[in-house]
mmCIF file of C-alpha atoms in Angstrom:
data_model
loop_
_atom_site.group_PDB
_atom_site.id
_atom_site.type_symbol
_atom_site.label_atom_id
_atom_site.label_comp_id
_atom_site.label_asym_id
_atom_site.label_seq_id
_atom_site.Cartn_x
_atom_site.Cartn_y
_atom_site.Cartn_z
ATOM 1 C CA UNK X 1 -0.102 -0.054 -0.161
ATOM 2 C CA UNK X 2 1.398 3.438 -1.084
ATOM 3 C CA UNK X 3 2.174 5.929 1.746
ATOM 4 C CA UNK X 4 -0.487 8.392 0.571
ATOM 5 C CA UNK X 5 -3.265 6.725 -1.411
ATOM 6 C CA UNK X 6 -5.872 8.734 -3.107
ATOM 7 C CA UNK X 7 -9.382 7.861 -2.107
ATOM 8 C CA UNK X 8 -12.548 9.047 -3.833
ATOM 9 C CA UNK X 9 -15.688 8.959 -1.536
ATOM 10 C CA UNK X 10 -18.998 9.080 -3.654
ATOM 11 C CA UNK X 11 -22.036 9.548 -1.621
ATOM 12 C CA UNK X 12 -24.664 12.249 -1.969
ATOM 13 C CA UNK X 13 -24.961 13.180 1.795
ATOM 14 C CA UNK X 14 -22.196 15.523 2.992
ATOM 15 C CA UNK X 15 -22.421 14.369 6.634
ATOM 16 C CA UNK X 16 -21.769 10.678 5.829
ATOM 17 C CA UNK X 17 -18.844 11.723 3.498
ATOM 18 C CA UNK X 18 -17.311 13.636 6.450
ATOM 19 C CA UNK X 19 -17.942 10.694 8.752
ATOM 20 C CA UNK X 20 -16.037 8.206 6.367
ATOM 21 C CA UNK X 21 -13.228 10.790 6.048
ATOM 22 C CA UNK X 22 -12.972 10.934 9.900
ATOM 23 C CA UNK X 23 -13.034 7.041 10.158
ATOM 24 C CA UNK X 24 -10.139 6.637 7.568
ATOM 25 C CA UNK X 25 -8.078 9.232 9.442
ATOM 26 C CA UNK X 26 -7.740 6.845 12.295
ATOM 27 C CA UNK X 27 -6.382 4.031 10.182
ATOM 28 C CA UNK X 28 -4.418 5.664 7.264
ATOM 29 C CA UNK X 29 -1.568 7.841 8.409
ATOM 30 C CA UNK X 30 -1.674 9.967 5.241
ATOM 31 C CA UNK X 31 -4.207 9.874 2.382
ATOM 32 C CA UNK X 32 -5.763 12.385 -0.045
ATOM 33 C CA UNK X 33 -9.458 12.348 -0.602
ATOM 34 C CA UNK X 34 -11.890 13.531 -3.299
ATOM 35 C CA UNK X 35 -15.694 13.601 -3.209
ATOM 36 C CA UNK X 36 -18.463 13.182 -5.504
ATOM 37 C CA UNK X 37 -22.074 13.740 -4.717
ATOM 38 C CA UNK X 38 -23.744 12.200 -7.922
ATOM 39 C CA UNK X 39 -22.863 9.703 -10.806
ATOM 40 C CA UNK X 40 -21.900 12.651 -13.021
ATOM 41 C CA UNK X 41 -19.476 14.364 -10.604
ATOM 42 C CA UNK X 42 -18.165 10.745 -9.816
ATOM 43 C CA UNK X 43 -17.234 10.341 -13.801
ATOM 44 C CA UNK X 44 -15.743 13.723 -13.744
ATOM 45 C CA UNK X 45 -13.610 13.333 -10.769
ATOM 46 C CA UNK X 46 -12.247 9.823 -12.138
ATOM 47 C CA UNK X 47 -11.575 11.467 -15.508
ATOM 48 C CA UNK X 48 -9.642 14.388 -13.946
ATOM 49 C CA UNK X 49 -7.715 12.307 -11.228
ATOM 50 C CA UNK X 50 -6.235 9.190 -12.701
ATOM 51 C CA UNK X 51 -4.281 8.841 -9.448
ATOM 52 C CA UNK X 52 -7.379 7.536 -7.562
ATOM 53 C CA UNK X 53 -6.504 4.217 -5.998
ATOM 54 C CA UNK X 54 -9.853 3.353 -4.503
ATOM 55 C CA UNK X 55 -13.489 4.402 -4.806
ATOM 56 C CA UNK X 56 -15.939 4.055 -1.869
ATOM 57 C CA UNK X 57 -19.344 4.228 -3.615
ATOM 58 C CA UNK X 58 -23.021 4.569 -2.218
ATOM 59 C CA UNK X 59 -25.584 2.582 -4.388
ATOM 60 C CA UNK X 60 -28.120 5.287 -4.015
ATOM 61 C CA UNK X 61 -26.733 8.585 -5.745
ATOM 62 C CA UNK X 62 -28.431 10.956 -8.202
ATOM 63 C CA UNK X 63 -27.875 9.816 -11.756
ATOM 64 C CA UNK X 64 -27.361 5.991 -10.597
ATOM 65 C CA UNK X 65 -29.729 3.179 -11.037
ATOM 66 C CA UNK X 66 -28.689 0.746 -8.346
ATOM 67 C CA UNK X 67 -25.403 -0.962 -9.635
ATOM 68 C CA UNK X 68 -25.231 1.020 -12.672
ATOM 69 C CA UNK X 69 -22.592 3.295 -11.372
ATOM 70 C CA UNK X 70 -20.409 0.331 -10.003
ATOM 71 C CA UNK X 71 -20.718 -1.365 -13.554
ATOM 72 C CA UNK X 72 -19.920 1.973 -15.207
ATOM 73 C CA UNK X 73 -16.805 2.414 -13.230
ATOM 74 C CA UNK X 74 -15.674 -1.155 -13.501
ATOM 75 C CA UNK X 75 -16.233 -0.824 -17.215
ATOM 76 C CA UNK X 76 -14.214 2.518 -17.591
ATOM 77 C CA UNK X 77 -11.551 1.627 -15.000
ATOM 78 C CA UNK X 78 -11.123 -2.181 -14.805
ATOM 79 C CA UNK X 79 -7.985 -1.754 -12.552
ATOM 80 C CA UNK X 80 -9.557 0.531 -10.030
ATOM 81 C CA UNK X 81 -11.055 -1.280 -7.042
ATOM 82 C CA UNK X 82 -14.547 -0.129 -5.815
ATOM 83 C CA UNK X 83 -15.836 -0.700 -2.363
ATOM 84 C CA UNK X 84 -19.721 -0.362 -1.902
ATOM 85 C CA UNK X 85 -20.974 1.523 1.236
ATOM 86 C CA UNK X 86 -24.643 0.945 1.493
ATOM 87 C CA UNK X 87 -27.522 0.869 4.220
ATOM 88 C CA UNK X 88 -28.906 -1.829 2.068
ATOM 89 C CA UNK X 89 -27.155 -4.899 3.462
ATOM 90 C CA UNK X 90 -29.406 -7.623 2.330
ATOM 91 C CA UNK X 91 -27.412 -10.771 1.497
ATOM 92 C CA UNK X 92 -28.350 -10.866 -2.162
ATOM 93 C CA UNK X 93 -27.421 -7.223 -2.562
ATOM 94 C CA UNK X 94 -24.040 -7.891 -1.272
ATOM 95 C CA UNK X 95 -23.582 -10.793 -3.510
ATOM 96 C CA UNK X 96 -24.753 -8.855 -6.624
ATOM 97 C CA UNK X 97 -22.163 -6.301 -5.737
ATOM 98 C CA UNK X 98 -19.551 -8.805 -5.591
ATOM 99 C CA UNK X 99 -20.646 -10.458 -8.823
ATOM 100 C CA UNK X 100 -20.835 -7.045 -10.686
ATOM 101 C CA UNK X 101 -17.139 -6.401 -9.654
ATOM 102 C CA UNK X 102 -16.855 -4.621 -6.287
ATOM 103 C CA UNK X 103 -13.888 -5.399 -4.230
ATOM 104 C CA UNK X 104 -15.724 -4.931 -1.035
ATOM 105 C CA UNK X 105 -18.886 -4.073 0.714
ATOM 106 C CA UNK X 106 -19.414 -2.187 3.906
ATOM 107 C CA UNK X 107 -22.780 -1.701 5.342
ATOM 108 C CA UNK X 108 -23.429 1.738 6.510
ATOM 109 C CA UNK X 109 -24.244 0.109 10.009
ATOM 110 C CA UNK X 110 -20.826 -1.379 10.380
ATOM 111 C CA UNK X 111 -18.632 -0.135 13.268
ATOM 112 C CA UNK X 112 -15.876 2.391 12.371
ATOM 113 C CA UNK X 113 -13.243 -0.383 13.046
ATOM 114 C CA UNK X 114 -14.740 -2.652 10.297
ATOM 115 C CA UNK X 115 -14.895 0.184 7.735
ATOM 116 C CA UNK X 116 -11.385 0.870 8.494
ATOM 117 C CA UNK X 117 -10.355 -2.783 8.205
ATOM 118 C CA UNK X 118 -12.301 -3.074 4.836
ATOM 119 C CA UNK X 119 -10.451 -0.090 3.195
ATOM 120 C CA UNK X 120 -6.974 -1.149 4.161
ATOM 121 C CA UNK X 121 -7.710 -4.723 2.969
ATOM 122 C CA UNK X 122 -8.647 -3.523 -0.357
ATOM 123 C CA UNK X 123 -5.797 -1.070 -0.601
ATOM 124 C CA UNK X 124 -3.437 -3.803 0.197
ATOM 125 C CA UNK X 125 -4.859 -5.622 -2.934
ATOM 126 C CA UNK X 126 -7.440 -7.838 -1.277
ATOM 127 C CA UNK X 127 -11.278 -7.690 -0.665
ATOM 128 C CA UNK X 128 -13.625 -7.516 2.123
ATOM 129 C CA UNK X 129 -17.147 -8.660 2.315
ATOM 130 C CA UNK X 130 -19.310 -9.514 5.171
ATOM 131 C CA UNK X 131 -20.682 -13.121 5.630
ATOM 132 C CA UNK X 132 -23.225 -13.669 3.186
ATOM 133 C CA UNK X 133 -26.136 -16.230 3.135
ATOM 134 C CA UNK X 134 -27.249 -15.620 -0.492
ATOM 135 C CA UNK X 135 -25.916 -18.060 -2.987
ATOM 136 C CA UNK X 136 -24.342 -16.879 -6.268
ATOM 137 C CA UNK X 137 -26.998 -16.194 -8.962
ATOM 138 C CA UNK X 138 -26.205 -17.659 -12.341
ATOM 139 C CA UNK X 139 -28.609 -14.793 -13.631
ATOM 140 C CA UNK X 140 -26.777 -12.211 -12.156
ATOM 141 C CA UNK X 141 -23.411 -13.707 -13.597
ATOM 142 C CA UNK X 142 -25.012 -13.861 -17.033
ATOM 143 C CA UNK X 143 -26.162 -10.039 -16.778
ATOM 144 C CA UNK X 144 -22.802 -9.058 -15.612
ATOM 145 C CA UNK X 145 -21.044 -10.523 -18.423
ATOM 146 C CA UNK X 146 -23.618 -9.215 -20.962
ATOM 147 C CA UNK X 147 -23.099 -5.618 -19.594
ATOM 148 C CA UNK X 148 -19.277 -5.900 -19.520
ATOM 149 C CA UNK X 149 -19.572 -6.037 -23.402
ATOM 150 C CA UNK X 150 -20.497 -2.529 -23.648
ATOM 151 C CA UNK X 151 -18.052 0.176 -24.154
ATOM 152 C CA UNK X 152 -18.486 3.019 -21.481
ATOM 153 C CA UNK X 153 -20.150 5.160 -24.209
ATOM 154 C CA UNK X 154 -22.593 2.522 -24.910
ATOM 155 C CA UNK X 155 -23.236 2.198 -21.289
ATOM 156 C CA UNK X 156 -24.135 5.885 -21.017
ATOM 157 C CA UNK X 157 -26.510 5.537 -23.786
ATOM 158 C CA UNK X 158 -28.186 2.483 -22.298
ATOM 159 C CA UNK X 159 -28.960 4.407 -19.066
ATOM 160 C CA UNK X 160 -30.425 7.093 -21.237
ATOM 161 C CA UNK X 161 -32.447 4.612 -23.178
ATOM 162 C CA UNK X 162 -33.797 3.331 -19.966
ATOM 163 C CA UNK X 163 -35.001 6.633 -18.879
ATOM 164 C CA UNK X 164 -37.203 6.558 -22.051
ATOM 165 C CA UNK X 165 -35.257 9.280 -23.879
ATOM 166 C CA UNK X 166 -35.353 9.140 -27.828
ATOM 167 C CA UNK X 167 -32.305 9.170 -29.916
ATOM 168 C CA UNK X 168 -32.600 12.863 -30.583
ATOM 169 C CA UNK X 169 -32.725 13.524 -26.864
ATOM 170 C CA UNK X 170 -29.777 11.109 -25.954
ATOM 171 C CA UNK X 171 -27.842 12.746 -28.634
ATOM 172 C CA UNK X 172 -28.523 16.228 -26.954
ATOM 173 C CA UNK X 173 -27.617 14.897 -23.518
ATOM 174 C CA UNK X 174 -24.579 13.165 -24.418
ATOM 175 C CA UNK X 175 -23.095 15.640 -27.073
ATOM 176 C CA UNK X 176 -23.237 12.954 -29.854
ATOM 177 C CA UNK X 177 -24.526 12.889 -33.392
ATOM 178 C CA UNK X 178 -27.925 11.491 -33.593
ATOM 179 C CA UNK X 179 -26.882 8.856 -36.112
ATOM 180 C CA UNK X 180 -24.025 7.984 -33.706
ATOM 181 C CA UNK X 181 -26.584 7.235 -30.958
ATOM 182 C CA UNK X 182 -28.542 5.083 -33.593
ATOM 183 C CA UNK X 183 -25.535 3.043 -34.121
ATOM 184 C CA UNK X 184 -24.820 2.670 -30.430
ATOM 185 C CA UNK X 185 -28.330 1.615 -29.694
ATOM 186 C CA UNK X 186 -28.131 -1.088 -32.397
ATOM 187 C CA UNK X 187 -24.889 -2.447 -30.954
ATOM 188 C CA UNK X 188 -26.434 -2.278 -27.514
ATOM 189 C CA UNK X 189 -29.474 -4.477 -28.436
ATOM 190 C CA UNK X 190 -27.157 -6.962 -30.055
ATOM 191 C CA UNK X 191 -24.671 -7.323 -27.265
ATOM 192 C CA UNK X 192 -27.387 -7.581 -24.640
ATOM 193 C CA UNK X 193 -29.599 -9.956 -26.656
ATOM 194 C CA UNK X 194 -32.348 -7.611 -26.443
ATOM 195 C CA UNK X 195 -35.105 -7.082 -29.271
ATOM 196 C CA UNK X 196 -36.312 -3.829 -28.345
ATOM 197 C CA UNK X 197 -35.534 -0.630 -26.448
ATOM 198 C CA UNK X 198 -38.141 -1.695 -23.862
ATOM 199 C CA UNK X 199 -36.578 -4.913 -23.091
ATOM 200 C CA UNK X 200 -33.234 -3.199 -22.467
ATOM 201 C CA UNK X 201 -34.747 -0.770 -20.263
ATOM 202 C CA UNK X 202 -36.321 -3.679 -18.086
ATOM 203 C CA UNK X 203 -32.817 -5.272 -18.147
ATOM 204 C CA UNK X 204 -31.505 -1.980 -16.655
ATOM 205 C CA UNK X 205 -34.207 -1.810 -14.084
ATOM 206 C CA UNK X 206 -33.199 -5.214 -12.802
ATOM 207 C CA UNK X 207 -29.729 -3.402 -11.557
ATOM 208 C CA UNK X 208 -31.855 -1.464 -8.995
ATOM 209 C CA UNK X 209 -30.982 -2.572 -5.631
ATOM 210 C CA UNK X 210 -34.697 -2.927 -4.575
ATOM 211 C CA UNK X 211 -34.675 -5.909 -7.121
ATOM 212 C CA UNK X 212 -32.545 -7.769 -4.780
ATOM 213 C CA UNK X 213 -33.778 -6.394 -1.413
ATOM 214 C CA UNK X 214 -36.883 -8.223 -0.906
ATOM 215 C CA UNK X 215 -36.897 -11.292 1.626
ATOM 216 C CA UNK X 216 -36.958 -14.683 0.126
#
């Protein structure tokens, strides 16, 4: 572990971000921190700061649909470890986070010592997850593999598509030519084995954490 790692804390609650930083000060002698309050500012921070060594990511942020921010970061920065910090610690949510590429999962209810242990473990190249009762889901594994085929730009188009935007609106939102969006949509449907935009939108909805939070 480097002597001065750079950490990015992505959570839309300023008080919680401050609490995380306070906890880390007790475990890491020296570290730099960046903060993000939305999926958009998370992407901007990562683009501007390639030195980031770890992302602490809340699943519920403006602009994110459950695990979409995790998948986006993993797709664009595959070598960058992401630790999920969430108040939803249902076993299946934890398992899905792991299957979608997270290096760790810290329940927001966890004691400060646990959070520090998890961050240090991941910075050292390991992983940290609480004990899980949920078994591996082949459906989630297949979904993760299909989404991993998308380029970062295609993933952004997919999220816009899931919001019900037309190609012209997606083009305006992402600063692309409308024909380029059309090409992306065609490629997305093919890679995801979806027959329609509606089917692709339903697939994105399955990324929402509520999907895995209900009791068995």
